[in-house]
């Protein structure tokens, strides 16, 4: 019963310290979803689990709405091989947010912005500079600009480049 699993898994989610917890049955149906941030619907969660299983991925990046998550998938099993039985799949994820951008900024000793698709998911820019960054990124993505490139935000020059994140 998904309602029971949802309720019973809440404490494990809190203990995990993750921003996202999904529990899926062996057939891929989602039994529970817990998330810090915008709500995640069960059909999108099921699609994540299905895609990751099909690709046989244990780690993945998941872009949902304006959020980006780094997720880890693990099978839930009982018994030992060869009598092992799959009980389901556990997905734990960390939401990529401004705190992550701050960590990256400290590492590179400069401003940082993280974009997924057309969404600005995290940045160290604030206020008017953040709004200008969003406009600059949108125009840059539509252009045929070289990668890396240089842009001006709030009167300062910044390098901009695309980095593909693979599992």
PDB file of C-alpha atoms in Angstrom:
ATOM      1  CA  UNK A   1       0.000   0.000   0.000  1.00  0.00           C
ATOM      2  CA  UNK A   2       1.691   3.276  -1.144  1.00  0.00           C
ATOM      3  CA  UNK A   3       0.092   5.319   1.656  1.00  0.00           C
ATOM      4  CA  UNK A   4       1.573   3.047   4.303  1.00  0.00           C
ATOM      5  CA  UNK A   5       5.002   3.041   2.650  1.00  0.00           C
ATOM      6  CA  UNK A   6       4.874   6.846   2.309  1.00  0.00           C
ATOM      7  CA  UNK A   7       4.129   7.255   6.020  1.00  0.00           C
ATOM      8  CA  UNK A   8       6.568   4.590   7.202  1.00  0.00           C
ATOM      9  CA  UNK A   9       9.467   5.914   5.103  1.00  0.00           C
ATOM     10  CA  UNK A  10       9.265   9.509   6.385  1.00  0.00           C
ATOM     11  CA  UNK A  11      11.568   8.824   9.334  1.00  0.00           C
ATOM     12  CA  UNK A  12      14.162   7.091   7.103  1.00  0.00           C
ATOM     13  CA  UNK A  13      14.102  10.087   4.764  1.00  0.00           C
ATOM     14  CA  UNK A  14      14.768  12.460   7.665  1.00  0.00           C
ATOM     15  CA  UNK A  15      17.618  10.254   8.892  1.00  0.00           C
ATOM     16  CA  UNK A  16      19.144  10.080   5.404  1.00  0.00           C
ATOM     17  CA  UNK A  17      19.738  13.816   5.287  1.00  0.00           C
ATOM     18  CA  UNK A  18      18.862  13.776   1.585  1.00  0.00           C
ATOM     19  CA  UNK A  19      16.724  16.268  -0.298  1.00  0.00           C
ATOM     20  CA  UNK A  20      14.914  13.531  -2.212  1.00  0.00           C
ATOM     21  CA  UNK A  21      13.901   9.981  -1.343  1.00  0.00           C
ATOM     22  CA  UNK A  22      11.948   7.734  -3.697  1.00  0.00           C
ATOM     23  CA  UNK A  23      10.939   4.144  -2.998  1.00  0.00           C
ATOM     24  CA  UNK A  24       9.807   2.109  -5.996  1.00  0.00           C
ATOM     25  CA  UNK A  25       8.388  -1.406  -6.188  1.00  0.00           C
ATOM     26  CA  UNK A  26      10.110  -4.034  -8.379  1.00  0.00           C
ATOM     27  CA  UNK A  27       7.674  -3.229 -11.210  1.00  0.00           C
ATOM     28  CA  UNK A  28       8.724   0.450 -11.056  1.00  0.00           C
ATOM     29  CA  UNK A  29       5.576   1.828  -9.441  1.00  0.00           C
ATOM     30  CA  UNK A  30       6.427   4.545  -6.953  1.00  0.00           C
ATOM     31  CA  UNK A  31       5.478   3.729  -3.380  1.00  0.00           C
ATOM     32  CA  UNK A  32       6.842   6.869  -1.678  1.00  0.00           C
ATOM     33  CA  UNK A  33       8.272  10.274  -2.544  1.00  0.00           C
ATOM     34  CA  UNK A  34       9.763  12.686  -0.017  1.00  0.00           C
ATOM     35  CA  UNK A  35      11.341  15.950  -1.133  1.00  0.00           C
ATOM     36  CA  UNK A  36      12.783  19.170   0.257  1.00  0.00           C
ATOM     37  CA  UNK A  37      11.708  21.749  -2.277  1.00  0.00           C
ATOM     38  CA  UNK A  38       9.022  21.746  -4.948  1.00  0.00           C
ATOM     39  CA  UNK A  39       6.720  18.713  -4.865  1.00  0.00           C
ATOM     40  CA  UNK A  40       7.626  15.823  -7.175  1.00  0.00           C
ATOM     41  CA  UNK A  41       4.740  13.899  -8.714  1.00  0.00           C
ATOM     42  CA  UNK A  42       4.804  10.110  -8.752  1.00  0.00           C
ATOM     43  CA  UNK A  43       4.710   9.810 -12.553  1.00  0.00           C
ATOM     44  CA  UNK A  44       7.891  11.889 -12.883  1.00  0.00           C
ATOM     45  CA  UNK A  45       9.534   9.901 -10.095  1.00  0.00           C
ATOM     46  CA  UNK A  46       8.564   6.647 -11.842  1.00  0.00           C
ATOM     47  CA  UNK A  47      10.064   7.955 -15.099  1.00  0.00           C
ATOM     48  CA  UNK A  48      13.361   8.722 -13.303  1.00  0.00           C
ATOM     49  CA  UNK A  49      13.517   5.226 -11.838  1.00  0.00           C
ATOM     50  CA  UNK A  50      12.590   3.606 -15.159  1.00  0.00           C
ATOM     51  CA  UNK A  51      15.175   5.557 -17.165  1.00  0.00           C
ATOM     52  CA  UNK A  52      17.940   4.874 -14.657  1.00  0.00           C
ATOM     53  CA  UNK A  53      17.092   1.149 -14.567  1.00  0.00           C
ATOM     54  CA  UNK A  54      16.999   0.957 -18.380  1.00  0.00           C
ATOM     55  CA  UNK A  55      20.406   2.652 -18.596  1.00  0.00           C
ATOM     56  CA  UNK A  56      21.652   0.574 -15.660  1.00  0.00           C
ATOM     57  CA  UNK A  57      22.747   3.762 -13.904  1.00  0.00           C
ATOM     58  CA  UNK A  58      23.541   3.847 -10.221  1.00  0.00           C
ATOM     59  CA  UNK A  59      24.063   7.621 -10.254  1.00  0.00           C
ATOM     60  CA  UNK A  60      22.358  10.209 -12.386  1.00  0.00           C
ATOM     61  CA  UNK A  61      21.397  13.859 -12.764  1.00  0.00           C
ATOM     62  CA  UNK A  62      17.697  14.572 -12.684  1.00  0.00           C
ATOM     63  CA  UNK A  63      16.259  17.881 -13.907  1.00  0.00           C
ATOM     64  CA  UNK A  64      12.722  18.357 -12.640  1.00  0.00           C
ATOM     65  CA  UNK A  65      10.978  21.698 -13.114  1.00  0.00           C
ATOM     66  CA  UNK A  66      13.496  24.338 -12.069  1.00  0.00           C
ATOM     67  CA  UNK A  67      15.363  21.913  -9.806  1.00  0.00           C
ATOM     68  CA  UNK A  68      18.400  19.758 -10.440  1.00  0.00           C
ATOM     69  CA  UNK A  69      19.161  16.697  -8.329  1.00  0.00           C
ATOM     70  CA  UNK A  70      22.182  14.442  -8.196  1.00  0.00           C
ATOM     71  CA  UNK A  71      20.675  11.038  -7.437  1.00  0.00           C
ATOM     72  CA  UNK A  72      21.926   7.614  -6.412  1.00  0.00           C
ATOM     73  CA  UNK A  73      19.848   4.487  -7.028  1.00  0.00           C
ATOM     74  CA  UNK A  74      20.270   1.256  -5.082  1.00  0.00           C
ATOM     75  CA  UNK A  75      18.321  -1.979  -5.273  1.00  0.00           C
ATOM     76  CA  UNK A  76      16.557  -3.151  -2.120  1.00  0.00           C
ATOM     77  CA  UNK A  77      17.050  -6.917  -1.882  1.00  0.00           C
ATOM     78  CA  UNK A  78      16.427  -9.752   0.524  1.00  0.00           C
ATOM     79  CA  UNK A  79      18.461 -12.902   0.807  1.00  0.00           C
ATOM     80  CA  UNK A  80      21.801 -13.811  -0.712  1.00  0.00           C
ATOM     81  CA  UNK A  81      22.627 -14.855  -4.227  1.00  0.00           C
ATOM     82  CA  UNK A  82      21.334 -17.096  -5.786  1.00  0.00           C
ATOM     83  CA  UNK A  83      18.143 -16.828  -3.667  1.00  0.00           C
ATOM     84  CA  UNK A  84      18.207 -13.034  -3.726  1.00  0.00           C
ATOM     85  CA  UNK A  85      14.879 -11.269  -4.352  1.00  0.00           C
ATOM     86  CA  UNK A  86      14.441  -7.699  -5.531  1.00  0.00           C
ATOM     87  CA  UNK A  87      12.081  -5.846  -3.178  1.00  0.00           C
ATOM     88  CA  UNK A  88      12.353  -2.481  -4.888  1.00  0.00           C
ATOM     89  CA  UNK A  89      14.596   0.496  -5.575  1.00  0.00           C
ATOM     90  CA  UNK A  90      15.773   3.253  -3.245  1.00  0.00           C
ATOM     91  CA  UNK A  91      16.614   6.652  -4.757  1.00  0.00           C
ATOM     92  CA  UNK A  92      18.362   9.311  -2.693  1.00  0.00           C
ATOM     93  CA  UNK A  93      19.111  12.736  -4.115  1.00  0.00           C
ATOM     94  CA  UNK A  94      20.758  16.017  -3.304  1.00  0.00           C
ATOM     95  CA  UNK A  95      19.184  19.167  -4.689  1.00  0.00           C
ATOM     96  CA  UNK A  96      21.660  21.436  -6.417  1.00  0.00           C
ATOM     97  CA  UNK A  97      20.928  24.881  -4.991  1.00  0.00           C
ATOM     98  CA  UNK A  98      22.572  28.182  -4.094  1.00  0.00           C
ATOM     99  CA  UNK A  99      24.450  26.518  -1.204  1.00  0.00           C
ATOM    100  CA  UNK A 100      26.149  24.216  -3.725  1.00  0.00           C
ATOM    101  CA  UNK A 101      26.945  27.252  -5.892  1.00  0.00           C
ATOM    102  CA  UNK A 102      28.524  28.882  -2.808  1.00  0.00           C
ATOM    103  CA  UNK A 103      30.730  25.807  -2.277  1.00  0.00           C
ATOM    104  CA  UNK A 104      31.777  25.855  -5.925  1.00  0.00           C
ATOM    105  CA  UNK A 105      32.401  29.611  -5.705  1.00  0.00           C
ATOM    106  CA  UNK A 106      34.753  29.135  -2.748  1.00  0.00           C
ATOM    107  CA  UNK A 107      36.645  26.478  -4.695  1.00  0.00           C
ATOM    108  CA  UNK A 108      37.074  28.588  -7.859  1.00  0.00           C
ATOM    109  CA  UNK A 109      37.411  31.858  -5.921  1.00  0.00           C
ATOM    110  CA  UNK A 110      34.806  33.590  -8.049  1.00  0.00           C
ATOM    111  CA  UNK A 111      31.118  33.713  -8.827  1.00  0.00           C
ATOM    112  CA  UNK A 112      29.330  30.532  -9.895  1.00  0.00           C
ATOM    113  CA  UNK A 113      26.125  29.696 -11.735  1.00  0.00           C
ATOM    114  CA  UNK A 114      24.708  26.266 -12.488  1.00  0.00           C
ATOM    115  CA  UNK A 115      22.239  25.820 -15.326  1.00  0.00           C
ATOM    116  CA  UNK A 116      20.254  22.770 -16.393  1.00  0.00           C
ATOM    117  CA  UNK A 117      18.426  23.018 -19.693  1.00  0.00           C
ATOM    118  CA  UNK A 118      17.037  26.543 -19.736  1.00  0.00           C
ATOM    119  CA  UNK A 119      16.800  26.811 -15.941  1.00  0.00           C
ATOM    120  CA  UNK A 120      19.177  28.727 -13.718  1.00  0.00           C
ATOM    121  CA  UNK A 121      19.167  26.266 -10.802  1.00  0.00           C
ATOM    122  CA  UNK A 122      21.829  27.788  -8.554  1.00  0.00           C
ATOM    123  CA  UNK A 123      24.055  30.842  -8.411  1.00  0.00           C
ATOM    124  CA  UNK A 124      26.065  33.100  -6.147  1.00  0.00           C
ATOM    125  CA  UNK A 125      24.745  36.169  -7.975  1.00  0.00           C
ATOM    126  CA  UNK A 126      21.959  38.049  -6.202  1.00  0.00           C
ATOM    127  CA  UNK A 127      19.487  40.826  -6.901  1.00  0.00           C
ATOM    128  CA  UNK A 128      19.828  42.695 -10.189  1.00  0.00           C
ATOM    129  CA  UNK A 129      22.987  40.764 -11.136  1.00  0.00           C
ATOM    130  CA  UNK A 130      21.048  37.490 -10.849  1.00  0.00           C
ATOM    131  CA  UNK A 131      18.312  38.818 -13.130  1.00  0.00           C
ATOM    132  CA  UNK A 132      20.890  40.087 -15.614  1.00  0.00           C
ATOM    133  CA  UNK A 133      22.655  36.714 -15.496  1.00  0.00           C
ATOM    134  CA  UNK A 134      19.408  34.926 -16.373  1.00  0.00           C
ATOM    135  CA  UNK A 135      18.909  37.231 -19.387  1.00  0.00           C
ATOM    136  CA  UNK A 136      22.536  36.882 -20.513  1.00  0.00           C
ATOM    137  CA  UNK A 137      22.363  33.083 -20.236  1.00  0.00           C
ATOM    138  CA  UNK A 138      19.144  32.929 -22.226  1.00  0.00           C
ATOM    139  CA  UNK A 139      20.627  35.065 -25.020  1.00  0.00           C
ATOM    140  CA  UNK A 140      23.915  33.120 -24.936  1.00  0.00           C
ATOM    141  CA  UNK A 141      22.126  29.765 -25.212  1.00  0.00           C
ATOM    142  CA  UNK A 142      20.197  30.980 -28.270  1.00  0.00           C
ATOM    143  CA  UNK A 143      23.334  32.315 -29.978  1.00  0.00           C
ATOM    144  CA  UNK A 144      25.988  30.326 -31.761  1.00  0.00           C
ATOM    145  CA  UNK A 145      28.653  31.732 -29.427  1.00  0.00           C
ATOM    146  CA  UNK A 146      31.881  29.863 -28.966  1.00  0.00           C
ATOM    147  CA  UNK A 147      32.331  27.744 -25.874  1.00  0.00           C
ATOM    148  CA  UNK A 148      33.974  29.040 -23.676  1.00  0.00           C
ATOM    149  CA  UNK A 149      32.908  32.656 -24.104  1.00  0.00           C
ATOM    150  CA  UNK A 150      33.073  35.898 -22.162  1.00  0.00           C
ATOM    151  CA  UNK A 151      30.023  37.798 -20.898  1.00  0.00           C
ATOM    152  CA  UNK A 152      29.517  41.017 -18.916  1.00  0.00           C
ATOM    153  CA  UNK A 153      27.260  40.996 -15.853  1.00  0.00           C
ATOM    154  CA  UNK A 154      26.855  44.032 -13.602  1.00  0.00           C
ATOM    155  CA  UNK A 155      29.882  45.634 -15.256  1.00  0.00           C
ATOM    156  CA  UNK A 156      32.210  42.662 -14.631  1.00  0.00           C
ATOM    157  CA  UNK A 157      33.578  40.192 -17.171  1.00  0.00           C
ATOM    158  CA  UNK A 158      32.961  36.477 -16.616  1.00  0.00           C
ATOM    159  CA  UNK A 159      33.852  33.340 -18.516  1.00  0.00           C
ATOM    160  CA  UNK A 160      30.961  31.125 -19.539  1.00  0.00           C
ATOM    161  CA  UNK A 161      31.160  27.528 -20.733  1.00  0.00           C
ATOM    162  CA  UNK A 162      29.096  24.366 -20.994  1.00  0.00           C
ATOM    163  CA  UNK A 163      30.142  21.323 -18.999  1.00  0.00           C
ATOM    164  CA  UNK A 164      28.159  18.141 -19.642  1.00  0.00           C
ATOM    165  CA  UNK A 165      27.485  16.189 -16.467  1.00  0.00           C
ATOM    166  CA  UNK A 166      27.516  12.472 -17.032  1.00  0.00           C
ATOM    167  CA  UNK A 167      26.780   9.778 -14.509  1.00  0.00           C
TER     168      UNK A 167
END
